[in-house]
Coordinates of C-alpha atoms in Angstrom, one line a residue:
V135 CA 90.0 28.8 -64.3
T136 CA 92.4 30.0 -61.6
L137 CA 94.5 28.6 -58.9
P138 CA 95.3 30.3 -55.5
E139 CA 99.1 30.8 -54.7
G140 CA 100.2 28.3 -52.3
I141 CA 97.7 25.6 -53.4
D142 CA 98.6 21.9 -52.4
P143 CA 99.8 20.1 -55.7
R144 CA 97.4 17.4 -55.4
E145 CA 94.7 19.7 -55.0
A146 CA 95.8 21.9 -57.9
F147 CA 95.9 18.7 -60.1
D148 CA 92.6 17.5 -59.1
R149 CA 90.8 20.8 -60.0
L150 CA 92.8 20.8 -63.2
K151 CA 91.5 17.4 -64.0
A152 CA 88.3 18.0 -63.1
A153 CA 87.7 21.3 -65.3
R154 CA 89.6 19.3 -68.1
R155 CA 92.3 21.9 -68.4
T156 CA 95.9 21.3 -68.6
L157 CA 97.3 24.5 -66.9
A158 CA 95.8 27.4 -65.3
P159 CA 96.8 31.0 -64.0
V160 CA 97.9 31.1 -60.5
V161 CA 96.8 34.3 -58.9
G162 CA 97.8 35.7 -55.4
A163 CA 95.6 36.8 -52.5
D164 CA 95.3 40.3 -54.2
G165 CA 94.3 38.9 -57.7
G166 CA 97.9 39.7 -59.2
L167 CA 99.2 36.7 -61.6
V168 CA 102.0 34.7 -59.8
G169 CA 102.6 32.8 -62.6
L170 CA 101.3 29.4 -64.8
L171 CA 100.8 25.6 -63.1
T172 CA 100.2 22.9 -65.3
R173 CA 99.2 18.9 -64.0
S174 CA 102.5 17.9 -64.8
G175 CA 104.1 20.8 -62.9
A176 CA 101.7 20.0 -59.7
V177 CA 103.1 16.3 -59.9
R178 CA 106.9 17.2 -60.3
S179 CA 106.6 19.5 -57.4
T180 CA 106.3 16.8 -55.2
I181 CA 109.2 14.7 -56.7
Y182 CA 111.9 17.3 -57.1
R183 CA 112.7 21.0 -56.1
P184 CA 114.1 23.4 -58.4
A185 CA 117.7 24.9 -57.7
V186 CA 116.6 28.2 -56.4
D187 CA 118.5 31.0 -54.0
A188 CA 117.5 32.3 -50.9
S189 CA 115.2 35.1 -52.8
G190 CA 113.7 31.9 -54.7
H191 CA 115.4 32.8 -58.0
L192 CA 116.7 29.7 -60.2
R193 CA 120.7 29.1 -59.5
V194 CA 122.8 30.8 -61.9
G195 CA 126.1 29.8 -63.0
A196 CA 128.9 31.7 -65.5
A197 CA 131.9 30.6 -67.4
I198 CA 134.8 32.8 -67.6
G199 CA 138.1 31.7 -69.8
M200 CA 141.8 32.6 -68.8
N201 CA 142.6 35.2 -71.4
G202 CA 142.1 39.0 -70.5
D203 CA 141.3 39.9 -67.0
P204 CA 139.5 36.8 -65.4
A205 CA 139.5 37.8 -61.7
R206 CA 137.5 41.2 -62.6
R207 CA 135.2 39.6 -64.8
A208 CA 134.4 37.2 -62.1
A209 CA 134.3 40.0 -59.5
E210 CA 131.8 41.8 -61.7
L211 CA 129.8 38.7 -62.3
V212 CA 129.5 37.8 -58.4
T213 CA 128.1 41.4 -58.0
A214 CA 125.6 41.1 -61.0
G215 CA 124.1 38.1 -58.8
V216 CA 125.6 34.8 -59.9
D217 CA 125.9 32.1 -57.4
V218 CA 128.9 30.1 -59.1
I219 CA 132.0 31.0 -61.0
V220 CA 133.4 28.3 -63.8
V221 CA 137.0 29.3 -64.8
D222 CA 136.9 26.9 -68.1
T223 CA 139.1 25.7 -70.5
A224 CA 139.3 22.2 -72.2
H225 CA 142.7 21.5 -70.8
G226 CA 142.5 22.6 -66.8
H227 CA 146.1 20.9 -65.7
Q228 CA 148.3 23.6 -66.8
D229 CA 150.1 26.5 -65.4
R230 CA 147.8 29.3 -66.4
M231 CA 144.7 27.8 -65.0
V232 CA 146.3 27.6 -61.5
E233 CA 147.3 30.9 -61.9
V234 CA 143.9 32.1 -63.0
V235 CA 142.2 30.3 -60.0
R236 CA 144.4 31.9 -57.3
A237 CA 143.6 35.2 -59.2
V238 CA 140.1 34.3 -59.2
R239 CA 139.7 33.5 -55.9
A240 CA 141.8 36.1 -54.3
A241 CA 139.2 38.4 -56.0
L242 CA 136.0 36.5 -54.6
P243 CA 134.6 36.7 -51.4
D244 CA 135.6 33.8 -48.9
G245 CA 133.6 30.5 -49.5
F246 CA 132.2 31.6 -52.8
P247 CA 131.8 28.3 -54.6
I248 CA 134.5 28.2 -57.6
V249 CA 134.4 25.5 -60.5
A250 CA 137.7 25.2 -62.6
G251 CA 138.5 22.6 -64.9
N252 CA 138.3 20.2 -67.1
V253 CA 141.0 17.6 -65.8
V254 CA 140.9 13.9 -65.7
T255 CA 143.7 12.9 -62.9
A256 CA 143.8 13.4 -59.3
A257 CA 147.1 15.3 -60.0
G258 CA 144.7 17.6 -61.9
V259 CA 142.4 18.0 -59.1
R260 CA 144.9 18.3 -56.1
D261 CA 146.6 21.2 -58.3
L262 CA 143.0 23.0 -58.9
V263 CA 142.2 22.8 -55.1
D264 CA 145.0 23.8 -53.8
A265 CA 145.0 26.9 -56.2
G266 CA 141.7 27.7 -54.5
A267 CA 138.9 25.8 -56.5
S268 CA 136.1 24.1 -54.6
I269 CA 134.5 22.2 -57.2
V270 CA 136.6 20.7 -60.2
K271 CA 135.2 19.8 -63.4
V272 CA 136.2 16.1 -64.9
G273 CA 136.0 15.4 -68.7
V274 CA 138.3 15.5 -71.8
G275 CA 136.6 13.8 -74.8
P276 CA 133.6 12.4 -73.8
G277 CA 131.4 15.4 -75.4
A278 CA 129.0 14.7 -78.1
M279 CA 130.0 17.8 -80.2
C280 CA 134.3 16.9 -79.1
T281 CA 136.7 15.1 -81.4
T282 CA 139.7 15.6 -79.2
R283 CA 140.1 11.8 -78.6
M284 CA 140.2 11.2 -82.4
Q285 CA 142.6 14.1 -83.5
T286 CA 144.7 14.4 -80.8
G287 CA 144.6 11.1 -78.3
V288 CA 144.1 13.2 -75.6
G289 CA 141.4 12.1 -73.1
R290 CA 140.1 9.3 -70.7
P291 CA 136.9 7.5 -70.8
Q292 CA 134.3 9.3 -68.4
F293 CA 133.5 7.0 -65.6
S294 CA 137.5 6.1 -64.7
A295 CA 138.2 9.8 -64.8
V296 CA 135.3 10.8 -62.1
L297 CA 136.2 7.7 -60.1
E298 CA 139.8 8.7 -59.6
C299 CA 138.9 12.5 -59.3
S300 CA 136.3 12.1 -57.1
R301 CA 138.1 10.2 -54.8
E302 CA 140.9 12.6 -54.4
A303 CA 138.8 15.4 -54.4
A304 CA 136.8 13.7 -51.0
R305 CA 140.2 13.3 -49.6
L306 CA 140.5 17.4 -49.8
G307 CA 137.1 18.3 -49.0
A308 CA 136.3 19.5 -52.6
H309 CA 133.5 18.0 -55.0
V310 CA 133.9 17.1 -58.7
W311 CA 131.2 17.8 -61.1
A312 CA 131.0 15.2 -64.5
D313 CA 131.3 16.7 -67.6
G314 CA 130.3 15.3 -70.9
G315 CA 129.5 11.8 -72.1
V316 CA 125.8 12.1 -70.5
R317 CA 123.1 10.2 -73.2
H318 CA 120.7 8.5 -71.0
P319 CA 119.6 8.7 -67.3
R320 CA 122.0 5.7 -67.0
D321 CA 125.3 8.0 -67.5
V322 CA 124.0 10.2 -64.8
A323 CA 123.3 7.2 -62.4
L324 CA 127.2 5.6 -63.3
A325 CA 128.4 9.4 -62.6
L326 CA 127.1 9.8 -59.0
A327 CA 128.1 6.1 -58.4
A328 CA 131.7 7.1 -59.4
G329 CA 131.7 9.9 -57.0
A330 CA 130.7 12.9 -58.9
S331 CA 128.6 15.8 -57.0
N332 CA 126.8 16.9 -60.2
V333 CA 126.3 16.0 -63.8
M334 CA 126.7 18.4 -66.9
I335 CA 124.5 17.8 -69.5
G336 CA 125.1 19.4 -73.0
S337 CA 123.8 18.1 -76.3
W338 CA 120.9 16.1 -74.5
F339 CA 119.4 19.7 -73.5
A340 CA 120.2 21.2 -76.9
G341 CA 117.3 19.5 -78.4
T342 CA 114.6 21.3 -76.6
H343 CA 112.8 24.6 -76.5
E344 CA 114.6 26.5 -74.0
S345 CA 118.0 25.6 -75.4
P346 CA 119.9 28.7 -77.0
G347 CA 119.3 28.7 -81.1
D348 CA 116.5 29.2 -83.6
L349 CA 114.3 26.2 -84.1
Q350 CA 114.3 24.8 -87.4
Y351 CA 112.8 22.2 -89.7
D352 CA 114.0 19.6 -92.0
A353 CA 112.5 18.2 -95.3
D354 CA 110.4 15.9 -93.2
G355 CA 109.2 18.7 -90.8
R356 CA 110.9 17.7 -87.5
A357 CA 112.0 19.9 -85.5
Y358 CA 115.8 20.6 -84.3
K359 CA 118.3 23.0 -83.3
E360 CA 121.8 23.4 -84.5
S361 CA 124.7 22.5 -81.6
F362 CA 128.5 22.8 -82.4
G363 CA 131.6 22.2 -80.2
M364 CA 133.3 25.5 -78.9
A365 CA 136.5 24.6 -80.5
S366 CA 135.4 24.0 -84.0
A367 CA 135.9 25.8 -87.0
R368 CA 132.6 27.5 -86.5
A369 CA 132.9 28.5 -82.9
V370 CA 136.7 29.4 -83.7
A371 CA 135.2 31.7 -86.2
D372 CA 132.5 33.4 -84.1
R373 CA 135.6 34.2 -81.5
T374 CA 138.2 35.8 -84.1
E375 CA 135.6 37.6 -85.8
G376 CA 137.1 41.0 -85.1
E377 CA 140.7 39.7 -86.8
D378 CA 142.2 40.2 -89.9
A379 CA 141.3 37.2 -92.4
F380 CA 144.8 35.6 -92.5
D381 CA 144.8 35.3 -88.9
R382 CA 141.3 33.9 -88.8
A383 CA 142.0 31.6 -91.8
R384 CA 145.0 30.4 -89.7
K385 CA 142.8 29.4 -86.5
G386 CA 140.3 28.1 -88.4
L387 CA 142.9 24.9 -89.5
F388 CA 143.1 24.4 -85.5
E389 CA 139.7 22.8 -84.9
E390 CA 138.4 20.0 -82.4
G391 CA 135.1 19.9 -82.6
I392 CA 131.7 19.2 -84.9
S393 CA 131.1 22.6 -86.4
A394 CA 127.2 21.6 -87.1
G395 CA 124.9 18.5 -85.2
R396 CA 121.3 18.7 -85.6
M397 CA 119.5 18.3 -82.3
Y398 CA 116.1 16.8 -82.7
L399 CA 113.3 17.7 -80.3
D400 CA 111.5 14.6 -78.9
P401 CA 108.0 15.3 -79.6
E402 CA 107.4 13.3 -76.4
R403 CA 109.9 15.3 -74.5
P404 CA 110.4 18.6 -76.0
G405 CA 111.2 20.7 -73.2
V406 CA 114.1 20.3 -70.5
E407 CA 111.6 19.5 -67.3
D408 CA 110.4 16.6 -69.7
L409 CA 114.0 15.6 -69.9
I410 CA 114.5 16.0 -66.1
D411 CA 111.5 13.8 -65.5
S412 CA 113.1 11.2 -67.5
I413 CA 116.5 11.6 -65.9
V414 CA 114.7 11.8 -62.5
A415 CA 113.0 8.9 -62.9
G416 CA 115.8 6.6 -64.1
V417 CA 118.4 7.7 -61.3
R418 CA 115.7 7.1 -58.5
S419 CA 115.2 3.8 -60.2
S420 CA 118.7 3.6 -59.7
F421 CA 118.9 4.2 -55.9
T422 CA 116.1 1.6 -55.4
Y423 CA 118.0 -1.1 -56.9
A424 CA 121.0 -0.5 -54.8
G425 CA 118.8 0.2 -52.0
A426 CA 120.3 3.8 -51.4
A427 CA 118.2 6.8 -50.3
S428 CA 120.8 9.5 -51.0
I429 CA 123.4 10.3 -53.2
P430 CA 126.6 9.6 -50.7
E431 CA 124.6 6.3 -49.7
F432 CA 124.2 5.5 -53.6
R433 CA 128.1 6.1 -53.8
E434 CA 128.7 3.5 -51.0
R435 CA 126.3 0.7 -52.2
A436 CA 126.7 1.0 -56.3
I437 CA 128.6 -2.0 -57.4
V438 CA 130.1 -1.2 -60.8
G439 CA 131.0 -4.5 -63.3
I440 CA 132.7 -4.7 -66.5
Q441 CA 130.4 -5.3 -69.6
S442 CA 131.4 -6.2 -72.8
A443 CA 130.3 -4.1 -76.2
S444 CA 127.6 -6.9 -76.6
G445 CA 126.7 -7.4 -73.0
Y446 CA 125.8 -3.6 -73.6
R447 CA 123.7 -4.1 -76.5
E448 CA 121.9 -6.9 -74.8
G449 CA 120.7 -4.1 -71.8
A450 CA 119.3 -2.1 -74.9
P451 CA 115.6 -2.0 -76.0
V452 CA 114.7 -3.6 -79.1
P453 CA 111.1 -3.2 -80.9
V454 CA 109.7 -6.5 -81.2
S455 CA 106.9 -7.3 -83.4
W456 CA 104.4 -9.9 -82.5

């Protein structure tokens, strides 16, 4: 069973179902292999589209730090074909970050998107946008692998941070990405309601077939992958591999993150696309409840209230036996 390139998604689904196949090769007019299409893929293509560039390739972002020569690295990455540069550090509202963003902006073509962060205040957004950032990454401490708030007391609840930062970004003609604290589709909807243009997902996607790392199994045979914070002792040890033992031991004392976390693959949703299905379904339903047809309209119409811990628990599903 093969499918012709450009086939209508509904027809492709019907052909696969009639043939009792879950997937089939897609071939071009010359008989060459174009790709594979599954029943789920046919349905997905009618609901949302991948983020692709003018050539049809998936868009790619590259993150750089503040050390070394970030402007040169950014320029080389743009030449290599990346679509967005992220100047990334845990504490983005500092003089060094502002200097680096200015240098990167000067080294890249006019209008090329530069993301900088992380910050949690309007002042942080203002300074980074003034330095040349077109997008500001918001979030200190909400990530699953992050222990910053517990160890330092530094950070801010994510919704409040996104709400304040997005208002300032909108005033300046910029955007914000909500980075961290996303564990359910509701968290994506709340970030969009607070004014985020995009939502970054880390640990939730770590437990998928596509994520980096070896697939491992626990004593019960459950598949998982290991994830760890980028400020954890494990990450610091990886970054300082070329230094002498004393300096490595010294830097290993200053950790802010979990060095080993098991991210179990959900048998029902083992891939990134499966999780995106769930996220899109939840967010679309949120839009329906608010009577919104677009992200800007959702932001205007959404009404967010405060609930207690018991109120949150009340809304969580509970298995019931009859």
